[in-house]
Structure formats: C-alpha cells, structure tokens
CSV table of C-alpha atoms in Angstrom, one decimal:
chain,number,residue,atom,x,y,z
M,1,MET,CA,16.8,19.6,-0.2
M,2,PRO,CA,16.9,18.5,-3.9
M,3,VAL,CA,14.4,20.1,-6.2
M,4,ALA,CA,11.6,18.1,-7.8
M,5,ALA,CA,11.4,20.0,-11.1
M,6,SER,CA,13.0,22.8,-13.1
M,7,ALA,CA,10.4,22.6,-15.8
M,8,ILE,CA,7.3,20.6,-16.6
M,9,TYR,CA,5.9,19.8,-20.1
M,10,PHE,CA,2.6,18.2,-21.2
M,11,LEU,CA,3.0,16.5,-24.6
M,12,ASN,CA,0.5,14.6,-26.8
M,13,LEU,CA,1.4,11.3,-28.5
M,14,ARG,CA,2.9,13.1,-31.5
M,15,GLY,CA,5.3,15.1,-29.2
M,16,ASP,CA,3.5,18.4,-29.6
M,17,VAL,CA,3.7,20.7,-26.5
M,18,LEU,CA,0.3,21.3,-25.0
M,19,ILE,CA,1.4,23.2,-21.9
M,20,ASN,CA,4.7,23.9,-20.3
M,21,ARG,CA,5.9,25.7,-17.3
M,22,LEU,CA,9.5,26.8,-16.4
M,23,TYR,CA,10.1,27.0,-12.6
M,24,ARG,CA,13.9,27.6,-12.7
M,25,ASP,CA,16.3,29.2,-15.2
M,26,ASP,CA,18.9,26.3,-15.1
M,27,VAL,CA,17.2,24.5,-18.1
M,28,GLY,CA,16.4,26.0,-21.5
M,29,GLY,CA,13.0,26.3,-23.1
M,30,ASN,CA,14.0,23.9,-25.9
M,31,MET,CA,14.8,20.9,-23.7
M,32,VAL,CA,11.6,19.2,-24.9
M,33,ASP,CA,13.2,18.9,-28.3
M,34,ALA,CA,15.9,16.6,-26.9
M,35,PHE,CA,13.2,14.5,-25.3
M,36,ARG,CA,11.4,14.1,-28.6
M,37,THR,CA,14.6,13.4,-30.6
M,38,HIS,CA,16.4,11.0,-28.1
M,39,ILE,CA,13.4,9.2,-26.5
M,40,MET,CA,10.2,9.5,-28.4
M,41,GLN,CA,11.6,9.1,-31.9
M,42,THR,CA,13.9,6.2,-31.0
M,43,LYS,CA,10.9,4.3,-29.6
M,44,GLU,CA,12.6,4.0,-26.1
M,45,LEU,CA,9.4,5.1,-24.3
M,46,GLY,CA,8.5,2.7,-21.5
M,47,VAL,CA,12.0,1.3,-21.2
M,48,CYS,CA,12.9,3.5,-18.2
M,49,PRO,CA,11.0,6.5,-16.8
M,50,VAL,CA,14.3,8.3,-15.9
M,51,ARG,CA,16.7,9.3,-18.6
M,52,GLN,CA,19.8,11.5,-18.8
M,53,ILE,CA,20.5,13.5,-22.0
M,54,GLY,CA,23.5,15.7,-21.9
M,55,GLY,CA,23.5,17.5,-18.6
M,56,CYS,CA,19.8,17.2,-17.9
M,57,PHE,CA,17.6,14.5,-16.5
M,58,PHE,CA,14.1,13.7,-17.8
M,59,PHE,CA,11.3,12.0,-15.7
M,60,TYR,CA,8.3,11.1,-17.7
M,61,MET,CA,5.0,9.4,-17.2
M,62,LYS,CA,2.1,8.6,-19.6
M,63,ILE,CA,-1.4,9.4,-18.5
M,64,SER,CA,-4.1,8.5,-21.0
M,65,ASN,CA,-2.9,10.1,-24.3
M,66,VAL,CA,-0.6,12.7,-22.6
M,67,TYR,CA,3.0,12.5,-21.6
M,68,ILE,CA,4.0,14.5,-18.6
M,69,VAL,CA,7.7,15.3,-18.6
M,70,ILE,CA,9.7,16.8,-15.8
M,71,VAL,CA,13.2,18.3,-16.6
M,72,VAL,CA,15.9,19.0,-14.0
M,73,SER,CA,19.6,19.9,-14.5
M,74,SER,CA,20.9,19.1,-11.0
M,75,ASN,CA,20.4,16.6,-8.2
M,76,ALA,CA,16.7,15.9,-7.9
M,77,ASN,CA,14.3,14.0,-5.7
M,78,VAL,CA,13.0,11.5,-8.2
M,79,ALA,CA,10.4,10.0,-5.9
M,80,CYS,CA,9.1,13.4,-5.0
M,81,ALA,CA,8.8,14.4,-8.7
M,82,PHE,CA,6.8,11.3,-9.6
M,83,LYS,CA,4.6,11.8,-6.5
M,84,PHE,CA,4.0,15.4,-7.6
M,85,VAL,CA,2.9,14.2,-11.0
M,86,VAL,CA,0.4,11.7,-9.6
M,87,GLU,CA,-1.1,14.3,-7.1
M,88,ALA,CA,-1.2,16.9,-9.8
M,89,VAL,CA,-3.2,14.6,-12.2
M,90,ALA,CA,-5.6,13.8,-9.3
M,91,LEU,CA,-6.0,17.5,-8.8
M,92,PHE,CA,-6.7,18.2,-12.5
M,93,LYS,CA,-9.2,15.3,-12.5
M,94,SER,CA,-11.1,16.9,-9.6
M,95,TYR,CA,-11.5,20.1,-11.6
M,96,PHE,CA,-12.2,18.5,-14.9
M,97,GLY,CA,-14.8,16.0,-13.6
M,98,GLY,CA,-12.7,12.8,-13.6
M,99,ALA,CA,-11.2,13.1,-17.1
M,100,PHE,CA,-7.5,13.9,-17.9
M,101,ASP,CA,-6.5,13.7,-21.5
M,102,GLU,CA,-5.5,16.0,-24.4
M,103,ASP,CA,-9.0,17.4,-25.0
M,104,ALA,CA,-9.3,18.2,-21.3
M,105,ILE,CA,-6.0,20.1,-21.3
M,106,ARG,CA,-6.9,22.1,-24.5
M,107,ASN,CA,-10.2,23.0,-22.9
M,108,ASN,CA,-8.7,24.2,-19.6
M,109,PHE,CA,-5.5,26.1,-20.6
M,110,VAL,CA,-6.1,29.1,-18.2
M,111,LEU,CA,-7.1,27.0,-15.3
M,112,ILE,CA,-4.1,24.6,-15.6
M,113,TYR,CA,-1.7,27.5,-15.8
M,114,GLU,CA,-3.2,29.0,-12.6
M,115,LEU,CA,-2.9,25.7,-10.9
M,116,LEU,CA,0.6,25.1,-12.0
M,117,ASP,CA,1.6,28.4,-10.4
M,118,GLU,CA,0.0,27.4,-7.1
M,119,ILE,CA,1.2,23.8,-6.7
M,120,MET,CA,4.9,24.4,-7.3
M,121,ASP,CA,7.2,27.2,-6.3
M,122,PHE,CA,10.8,27.4,-7.7
M,123,GLY,CA,10.8,23.7,-8.2
M,124,TYR,CA,9.5,22.7,-4.8
M,125,PRO,CA,5.9,21.1,-4.5
M,126,GLN,CA,3.4,23.0,-2.5
M,127,ASN,CA,-0.1,22.2,-1.3
M,128,LEU,CA,-1.9,19.8,-3.9
M,129,SER,CA,-5.1,19.2,-1.9
M,130,PRO,CA,-8.1,19.7,-4.1
M,131,GLU,CA,-10.3,20.6,-1.1
M,132,ILE,CA,-8.0,23.4,-0.1
M,133,LEU,CA,-7.1,24.8,-3.6
M,134,LYS,CA,-10.8,25.0,-4.5
M,135,LEU,CA,-11.3,27.5,-1.6
M,136,TYR,CA,-9.4,30.2,-3.5
M,137,ILE,CA,-9.1,28.9,-7.1
M,138,THR,CA,-12.8,28.9,-7.6
M,139,GLN,CA,-12.8,28.8,-11.4
M,140,GLU,CA,-14.6,25.6,-12.6
M,141,GLY,CA,-13.0,23.6,-15.3
M,142,VAL,CA,-14.7,22.5,-18.5
M,143,ARG,CA,-16.1,19.1,-17.4
M,144,SER,CA,-16.1,16.1,-19.5
M,145,PRO,CA,-19.5,15.3,-21.0
M,146,PHE,CA,-18.9,11.6,-19.9
M,147,SER,CA,-18.3,12.5,-16.3
M,148,SER,CA,-21.0,11.8,-13.7
M,149,LYS,CA,-18.9,12.9,-10.8
M,150,ALA,CA,-20.6,15.8,-8.9
M,151,ALA,CA,-18.6,18.9,-8.1
M,152,ASP,CA,-17.0,18.9,-4.6
M,153,LYS,CA,-18.5,21.1,-2.0
M,154,ALA,CA,-16.4,24.1,-0.9
M,155,VAL,CA,-14.8,23.8,2.6
M,156,PRO,CA,-15.1,26.7,5.0
M,157,ASN,CA,-12.2,28.6,6.7
M,158,ALA,CA,-9.7,28.6,3.9
M,159,THR,CA,-7.1,30.6,5.8
M,160,LEU,CA,-6.8,28.1,8.7
M,161,GLN,CA,-6.5,25.1,6.4
M,162,VAL,CA,-4.0,26.6,4.0
M,163,THR,CA,-1.7,28.0,6.6
M,164,GLY,CA,-2.5,25.8,9.6
M,165,ALA,CA,-1.4,22.2,10.5
M,166,VAL,CA,-4.8,20.5,9.9
M,167,GLY,CA,-5.4,21.0,6.2
M,168,TRP,CA,-6.6,17.4,5.9
M,169,ARG,CA,-9.6,18.1,8.1
M,170,ARG,CA,-12.4,20.7,8.0
M,171,GLU,CA,-14.0,22.4,10.9
M,172,GLY,CA,-17.7,22.0,11.9
M,173,LEU,CA,-18.0,18.3,11.7
M,174,VAL,CA,-20.8,17.0,14.0
M,175,TYR,CA,-21.8,13.3,14.6
M,176,LYS,CA,-24.6,12.0,16.8
M,177,LYS,CA,-22.4,9.0,17.8
M,178,ASN,CA,-18.6,9.5,17.9
M,179,GLU,CA,-16.8,6.4,16.9
M,180,VAL,CA,-13.2,5.3,16.0
M,181,PHE,CA,-12.5,2.1,14.1
M,182,LEU,CA,-8.9,0.9,14.1
M,183,ASP,CA,-7.7,-2.1,12.0
M,184,ILE,CA,-4.2,-3.6,12.2
M,185,VAL,CA,-3.8,-5.6,8.9
M,186,GLU,CA,-0.6,-7.7,8.4
M,187,SER,CA,0.7,-9.8,5.5
M,188,VAL,CA,3.2,-12.6,6.3
M,189,ASN,CA,5.8,-13.3,3.7
M,190,LEU,CA,7.5,-16.7,4.3
M,191,LEU,CA,9.9,-19.1,2.5
M,192,MET,CA,10.2,-22.4,4.4
M,193,SER,CA,12.2,-25.6,3.6
M,194,SER,CA,10.5,-29.0,3.3
M,195,LYS,CA,11.8,-29.9,6.7
M,196,GLY,CA,10.2,-27.0,8.4
M,197,SER,CA,13.1,-24.5,8.9
M,198,VAL,CA,12.5,-20.9,8.0
M,199,LEU,CA,14.6,-19.6,5.1
M,200,ARG,CA,13.1,-16.1,4.9
M,201,CYS,CA,10.4,-14.4,6.8
M,202,ASP,CA,9.0,-10.9,7.3
M,203,VAL,CA,5.8,-9.1,8.1
M,204,THR,CA,4.4,-6.0,6.4
M,205,GLY,CA,1.7,-4.3,8.2
M,206,LYS,CA,-0.5,-1.2,8.1
M,207,VAL,CA,-2.8,0.6,10.6
M,208,LEU,CA,-6.1,1.6,9.0
M,209,MET,CA,-8.5,3.9,10.7
M,210,LYS,CA,-12.1,5.1,10.2
M,211,CYS,CA,-13.0,8.1,12.3
M,212,PHE,CA,-16.5,9.6,12.8
M,213,LEU,CA,-15.7,12.3,15.3
M,214,SER,CA,-17.1,15.7,15.9
M,215,GLY,CA,-15.0,18.9,16.1
M,216,MET,CA,-11.2,18.8,16.0
M,217,PRO,CA,-10.2,15.9,18.2
M,218,ASP,CA,-6.6,15.0,19.3
M,219,LEU,CA,-5.9,11.3,19.3
M,220,LYS,CA,-3.1,9.4,21.0
M,221,LEU,CA,-2.2,5.9,20.1
M,222,GLY,CA,0.0,3.6,22.1
M,223,LEU,CA,1.5,0.4,20.8
M,224,ASN,CA,3.7,-2.3,22.4
M,225,ASP,CA,6.7,-1.3,20.3
M,226,LYS,CA,10.1,-1.5,22.2
M,227,ILE,CA,11.2,2.1,21.6
M,228,GLY,CA,7.9,3.6,22.6
M,229,LEU,CA,7.7,1.6,25.8
M,230,GLU,CA,11.3,2.4,26.8
M,231,LYS,CA,10.7,6.1,26.1
M,232,GLU,CA,7.5,6.1,28.2
M,233,SER,CA,9.2,4.4,31.1
M,234,GLU,CA,12.0,7.0,30.9
M,235,LEU,CA,9.6,9.9,31.0
M,236,LYS,CA,7.6,8.5,33.9
M,237,SER,CA,10.8,7.4,35.7
M,238,ARG,CA,9.5,3.9,36.3
M,239,PRO,CA,10.4,0.5,34.8
M,240,THR,CA,8.5,-1.0,31.9
M,241,LYS,CA,5.9,-3.5,32.7
M,242,SER,CA,6.6,-7.1,31.7
M,243,GLY,CA,5.2,-8.2,28.3
M,244,LYS,CA,6.3,-8.8,24.8
M,245,THR,CA,7.7,-5.8,22.9
M,246,ILE,CA,8.5,-5.6,19.3
M,247,GLU,CA,10.8,-3.6,17.1
M,248,LEU,CA,9.2,-1.8,14.1
M,249,ASP,CA,11.2,-1.3,11.0
M,250,ASP,CA,10.6,1.1,8.0
M,251,VAL,CA,7.8,3.0,9.7
M,252,THR,CA,5.9,5.6,7.6
M,253,PHE,CA,3.1,7.8,8.8
M,254,HIS,CA,0.2,9.7,7.4
M,255,GLN,CA,0.8,13.5,7.2
M,256,CYS,CA,-1.5,14.0,10.1
M,257,VAL,CA,0.9,12.5,12.6
M,258,ASN,CA,2.8,14.9,14.8
M,259,LEU,CA,6.4,13.9,14.0
M,260,THR,CA,7.9,16.3,16.5
M,261,ARG,CA,6.1,14.7,19.3
M,262,PHE,CA,6.8,11.3,18.0
M,263,ASN,CA,10.5,11.9,17.9
M,264,ALA,CA,10.5,13.3,21.4
M,265,GLU,CA,8.0,11.0,23.1
M,266,LYS,CA,7.7,8.1,20.7
M,267,THR,CA,3.9,8.3,20.8
M,268,VAL,CA,1.6,8.5,17.8
M,269,SER,CA,-0.3,11.8,18.2
M,270,PHE,CA,-2.5,13.1,15.5
M,271,VAL,CA,-5.6,15.1,14.4
M,272,PRO,CA,-7.3,12.5,12.1
M,273,PRO,CA,-8.9,13.2,8.8
M,274,ASP,CA,-12.6,12.6,8.5
M,275,GLY,CA,-13.6,9.1,7.4
M,276,GLU,CA,-11.1,6.4,6.3
M,277,PHE,CA,-7.4,6.7,6.0
M,278,GLU,CA,-4.1,4.8,6.5
M,279,LEU,CA,-2.4,6.0,9.7
M,280,MET,CA,0.9,4.1,9.3
M,281,LYS,CA,2.8,1.3,7.6
M,282,TYR,CA,5.6,-0.8,9.0
M,283,ARG,CA,7.7,-3.9,8.5
M,284,ILE,CA,9.0,-6.5,11.0
M,285,THR,CA,11.8,-9.0,10.3
M,286,GLU,CA,12.5,-10.5,13.8
M,287,GLY,CA,10.3,-12.4,16.3
M,288,VAL,CA,7.6,-13.3,13.7
M,289,ASN,CA,4.8,-15.7,15.0
M,290,LEU,CA,4.0,-18.0,12.1
M,291,PRO,CA,0.3,-18.9,12.0
M,292,PHE,CA,0.9,-22.2,10.1
M,293,LYS,CA,3.6,-24.8,9.8
M,294,VAL,CA,3.5,-27.0,6.7
M,295,LEU,CA,5.3,-30.3,6.3
M,296,PRO,CA,5.1,-31.9,2.8
M,297,THR,CA,6.3,-35.3,1.8
M,298,ILE,CA,6.4,-36.1,-2.0
M,299,LYS,CA,7.5,-39.5,-3.2
M,300,GLU,CA,8.0,-40.5,-6.8
M,301,LEU,CA,7.0,-44.2,-7.4
M,302,GLY,CA,8.5,-44.9,-10.8
M,303,ARG,CA,7.7,-42.7,-13.8
M,304,THR,CA,3.9,-42.8,-13.7
M,305,ARG,CA,3.0,-42.5,-10.0
M,306,MET,CA,3.5,-40.0,-7.2
M,307,GLU,CA,2.4,-40.0,-3.5
M,308,VAL,CA,1.8,-36.6,-1.9
M,309,ASN,CA,1.3,-36.1,1.8
M,310,VAL,CA,0.9,-32.6,3.3
M,311,LYS,CA,0.4,-31.9,7.0
M,312,VAL,CA,-0.7,-28.4,8.0
M,313,LYS,CA,-0.6,-27.3,11.6
M,314,SER,CA,-2.1,-24.1,13.0
M,315,VAL,CA,0.2,-22.6,15.6
M,316,PHE,CA,-2.0,-19.8,16.9
M,317,SER,CA,-4.2,-20.0,20.0
M,318,ALA,CA,-7.0,-22.6,20.2
M,319,LYS,CA,-9.5,-19.8,20.9
M,320,MET,CA,-8.8,-18.4,17.4
M,321,PHE,CA,-9.5,-19.8,13.8
M,322,ALA,CA,-8.4,-19.1,10.3
M,323,LEU,CA,-10.8,-18.5,7.4
M,324,GLY,CA,-10.4,-19.2,3.7
M,325,VAL,CA,-7.4,-21.5,4.0
M,326,VAL,CA,-6.2,-22.6,0.6
M,327,VAL,CA,-3.1,-24.8,0.0
M,328,LYS,CA,-1.8,-25.2,-3.6
M,329,ILE,CA,0.4,-28.1,-4.2
M,330,PRO,CA,2.2,-28.2,-7.6
M,331,VAL,CA,2.2,-31.4,-9.6
M,332,PRO,CA,3.6,-32.3,-13.0
M,333,LYS,CA,1.9,-31.1,-16.2
M,334,GLN,CA,1.5,-34.7,-17.4
M,335,THR,CA,-0.9,-35.5,-14.5
M,336,ALA,CA,-3.7,-37.8,-15.6
M,337,LYS,CA,-5.6,-38.8,-12.5
M,338,THR,CA,-5.7,-38.0,-8.8
M,339,ASN,CA,-7.2,-39.6,-5.7
M,340,PHE,CA,-7.5,-37.6,-2.4
M,341,THR,CA,-8.0,-38.3,1.2
M,342,VAL,CA,-8.3,-35.2,3.6
M,343,THR,CA,-9.1,-34.9,7.2
M,344,SER,CA,-10.9,-31.6,6.7
M,345,GLY,CA,-12.0,-29.4,3.9
M,346,LYS,CA,-12.1,-30.4,0.2
M,347,ALA,CA,-9.5,-31.0,-2.5
M,348,LYS,CA,-9.4,-31.2,-6.3
M,349,TYR,CA,-6.9,-31.1,-9.1
M,350,ASN,CA,-6.8,-27.9,-11.1
M,351,ALA,CA,-5.2,-28.6,-14.5
M,352,SER,CA,-5.1,-24.9,-15.5
M,353,ILE,CA,-2.5,-24.2,-12.8
M,354,ASP,CA,-1.0,-27.7,-12.4
M,355,CYS,CA,-1.9,-27.8,-8.8
M,356,LEU,CA,-3.8,-29.8,-6.2
M,357,VAL,CA,-6.0,-27.2,-4.6
M,358,TRP,CA,-7.0,-27.9,-0.9
M,359,LYS,CA,-9.5,-25.6,0.6
M,360,ILE,CA,-10.5,-25.4,4.3
M,361,ARG,CA,-13.3,-23.0,5.1
M,362,LYS,CA,-12.6,-22.7,8.9
M,363,PHE,CA,-9.3,-23.9,10.5
M,364,PRO,CA,-9.2,-23.9,14.4
M,365,GLY,CA,-6.1,-23.1,16.2
M,366,GLN,CA,-3.8,-25.7,17.7
M,367,THR,CA,-5.1,-28.4,15.3
M,368,GLU,CA,-3.7,-30.4,12.4
M,369,SER,CA,-5.1,-31.3,9.0
M,370,THR,CA,-3.6,-33.8,6.5
M,371,LEU,CA,-4.0,-34.4,2.8
M,372,SER,CA,-2.9,-37.6,1.2
M,373,ALA,CA,-3.0,-37.9,-2.6
M,374,GLU,CA,-2.1,-40.5,-5.2
M,375,VAL,CA,-1.2,-38.9,-8.5
M,376,GLU,CA,-1.0,-40.9,-11.8
M,377,LEU,CA,1.1,-39.4,-14.6
M,378,ILE,CA,1.0,-39.9,-18.4
M,379,SER,CA,4.0,-41.9,-19.4
M,380,THR,CA,6.3,-40.0,-21.8
M,381,MET,CA,9.2,-41.1,-24.0
M,382,THR,CA,11.4,-38.2,-23.1
M,383,GLU,CA,13.7,-38.4,-20.2
M,384,LYS,CA,12.6,-36.5,-17.2
M,385,LYS,CA,14.7,-33.4,-16.6
M,386,SER,CA,15.9,-32.4,-13.1
M,387,ALA,CA,14.5,-29.1,-12.3
M,388,THR,CA,13.6,-27.0,-9.3
M,389,LYS,CA,10.1,-27.8,-8.2
M,390,PRO,CA,7.8,-24.8,-7.6
M,391,PRO,CA,6.9,-24.3,-3.9
M,392,ILE,CA,3.7,-25.0,-2.1
M,393,GLN,CA,1.6,-21.8,-1.7
M,394,MET,CA,-0.9,-20.9,1.1
M,395,GLU,CA,-3.6,-18.4,1.4
M,396,PHE,CA,-5.4,-17.6,4.7
M,397,GLN,CA,-6.9,-15.0,6.9
M,398,VAL,CA,-6.6,-15.1,10.8
M,399,PRO,CA,-8.8,-12.6,12.6
M,400,MET,CA,-7.7,-11.2,15.9
M,401,PHE,CA,-4.1,-12.4,15.4
M,402,THR,CA,-0.9,-10.5,14.5
M,403,ALA,CA,2.1,-12.4,13.3
M,404,SER,CA,4.3,-9.5,14.6
M,405,GLY,CA,2.7,-9.5,18.0
M,406,LEU,CA,1.8,-5.8,17.6
M,407,ARG,CA,-1.0,-4.8,20.1
M,408,VAL,CA,-2.8,-1.5,20.8
M,409,ARG,CA,-2.1,-0.5,24.4
M,410,PHE,CA,-4.4,2.5,24.4
M,411,LEU,CA,-6.3,4.8,22.0
M,412,LYS,CA,-7.2,8.1,23.6
M,413,VAL,CA,-9.5,10.7,22.1
M,414,TRP,CA,-9.5,14.2,23.5
M,415,GLU,CA,-11.8,17.1,22.3
M,416,LYS,CA,-12.5,20.3,24.0
M,417,SER,CA,-16.2,19.6,24.3
M,418,GLY,CA,-15.5,16.5,26.3
M,419,TYR,CA,-17.8,14.1,24.4
M,420,ASN,CA,-17.7,10.3,24.9
M,421,THR,CA,-16.3,8.1,22.2
M,422,VAL,CA,-16.5,4.4,21.3
M,423,GLU,CA,-13.3,2.8,20.1
M,424,TRP,CA,-13.2,-0.4,18.1
M,425,VAL,CA,-10.0,-2.3,17.5
M,426,ARG,CA,-9.6,-5.3,15.2
M,427,TYR,CA,-6.5,-7.4,14.1
M,428,ILE,CA,-6.2,-9.4,10.8
M,429,THR,CA,-3.3,-11.4,9.5
M,430,LYS,CA,-3.2,-12.5,5.9
M,431,ALA,CA,-0.9,-14.6,3.7
M,432,GLY,CA,1.4,-12.5,1.5
M,433,SER,CA,3.9,-14.7,-0.2
M,434,TYR,CA,3.6,-17.8,2.0
M,435,GLU,CA,5.6,-20.6,0.3
M,436,ILE,CA,7.0,-24.0,1.4
M,437,ARG,CA,9.5,-25.8,-0.7
M,438,CYS,CA,8.7,-29.4,-1.7
C-alpha cells in the first residue's frame, strides 16, 4: 500500500514554518525550502496541487491563511493524502472551536503535535474521528473568541470504539420510538438529439439514511441489483424470482458496511451511525428509464422572426407526478419580443440568460404539454454566423420514481432486545445535466 505522507508542514502565507512533523526518514528536513523556492516564490500556487521537485512530490492545500504541505519521495496515494488533510483540519477545528488559521496553530502547538502523533503512523493515516480521539486526548484547545460552537460531549467506552469495528456509533443510545428513514436519490444526466435519440445517458444515485435506533442494531438491506439476486439464489439453491434487475457500477460504501460479508453474500449489512449519513453511492449506464422526452422544433423565418415549438412528454406512470418542472429554451441575444401559448404552466422570456423559461408546478405522468412561441429579433447589419446552438435544459423532481429502476426489496433490523422498528422508504429522481439539442 503506498504511503500518504513522509512529512507534513504547516506554513503561513510568507512561507514560514509554523509546525512540521517527519514520519519517515526518506525526506530531509529542509525539503520545505524547495517548496518555497520553486512554488511559492514563482507564484505558481494554485496552478496544480501536486508538484514534483527533484526526487520528491509535494501535495499542498490552502486552508484560511495556512498552507498544508505533504512531502513524499516514493509512490504515494494522492487521494488518501488529500483526504487526510481534510479530515485533519476538521479534527483541529473540533478542538479549536471551529477556527483553523495561523493564530489557532500558534496558540495550540502542544495539542497539534500530540494529535499529529496519533492520526498518522509511519506515513499511514490512523483514526481521525474527533469523537474517539477526545476520549483519550482530553486536552482542550485554545478556542477562538469568535466561536459559538459548544464543546463536544465525551463518548463512553473508549477502548471498544478505538479497537472495535463500530467506532462510528456509541453505546447506550435509547429512543422511545425506533425508526429508520431510507431515501434513494438519483440524478439523471442526459444528452438527447432534436429527433429524440439518446446520445449520452447515465444515472448517479445515493442511498441516504437517518436512523433513530436504540442499542447496537444490525441492519440488512436488500436491493434488486443483478449480482445480489444471483448470489442469493445461489446460496438458497433456488431460481431468482422474475422481475427487473439492474447492474450497479462504481459502488462506494460508508465505512459502517461489512465489506467481507458483502463480497461473500452480496448483501449490504451494517451497524449504522446514529442520525443521518450516506450509506452508499452508485452509477448506472444501461437500462435507464428516462422520466421525460422532449421534442423541439425551431424554425427561422427570415432574419427577424423565429417560431419555437417544444413538446414535453412524461414517460413515468400515470399514478406519479413531477414537481418543479422548468424548461429553459435558448434564444438569440438580439431577441426583442416574444409571444407564448402553453397548454400548462407559465412561460416568460428571461433576458439575463437569453432563454424562454417555461415552468410547470405539477406535471402528471403519461401526459404531454406543449409550448409555442413567436420570437421577434432585432435586425442587425452584421451577417449571422453559423454556430452551435446551446441545448435546451430541464429541471425537475419526480417523487417515488427511480430512473435506474432500483428498488428496496427488504430492510431488516435486528437488535438483541428484540424491539419493533418502523421503516420508511422514499424514492426521488432529479435532473442532473438534462439537455436536449435544438
């Protein structure tokens, strides 16, 4: 596994070293001089956060009036290094009361050195959870006088959470009503031709959860993904039930998910954090159910008139509806006057973005709406240049619909006390980059 850091430096805007920590002996203590000479003094800061000088690599990030510089001499995990910086700054802010700048560093030298020794070992990041570190590094930082954030309460049972597998959840939680809320939120990215053929399409989704459960519950989530259903039928020695299955791409999980069990059984098992968190993210590129089809027709009648006709059809079930539908139709900058006819909603010309903006508050499924507009243009002496027209853009939100077809088959909650739980599941599909060429 590549290391994340051989050394870390905290510099002010002048390049003075505030604090530094060497984790490995493969870099010298004067490497920061090379950073000052070749990057800071040449005004190349901000051009690229990763630079190679000689045989060393420098990863740097500016937070407030402080530069955090990581130095490595061999193959390194760059993403891990920047993630470490972000998490370390969040940790420092939790000790300093929400402030992280040069003054906060000067006021908390001893505490920062102690934290740097705990959160990285020989170049490899360790536990950076503020809740856990505050259990055994109890020294309080010098808090900013402008901070109104209250100090976090200590969490009991430090040994279990530092060494165990549930460092993200504390023991002893009790709720009168045990509830689980699960949201599947998807964004549709589409590029469609003027004739209705799909040029590019994908769906990015995330599973959001909010848990109010007592004790240390074990949750098991079942989805209608193809691999999971095939694995389940294999383990149970029976064929998969008929129904749509989908293939998830680029899946990433929250740290609470048991990856060993997922690799073996293809089921999402986890002990959830308390409150709200993001359980998983995914992407789908095949078998996307488009919520809307848009068919535009734009005719130029001479040099001073245009006719715009746009038909929008909802493809989802008639029992569903979309909310906040907005269609933005680009028009030339020299537009002088517009006349509209719409079958539903309202339309107007927005000169600041050079678009006809058509808004429909509620759009039922399996219906069509049409906009017809006459656009009058200001006559100009210059010849019209042939250029690529910007696409029509859409915004919408469709509750209880997923463009990927992803569905929750089951959500099981087990806890040793055997209490009853209430599970709530919701689906939402939104427009990401939903564009139609004119």
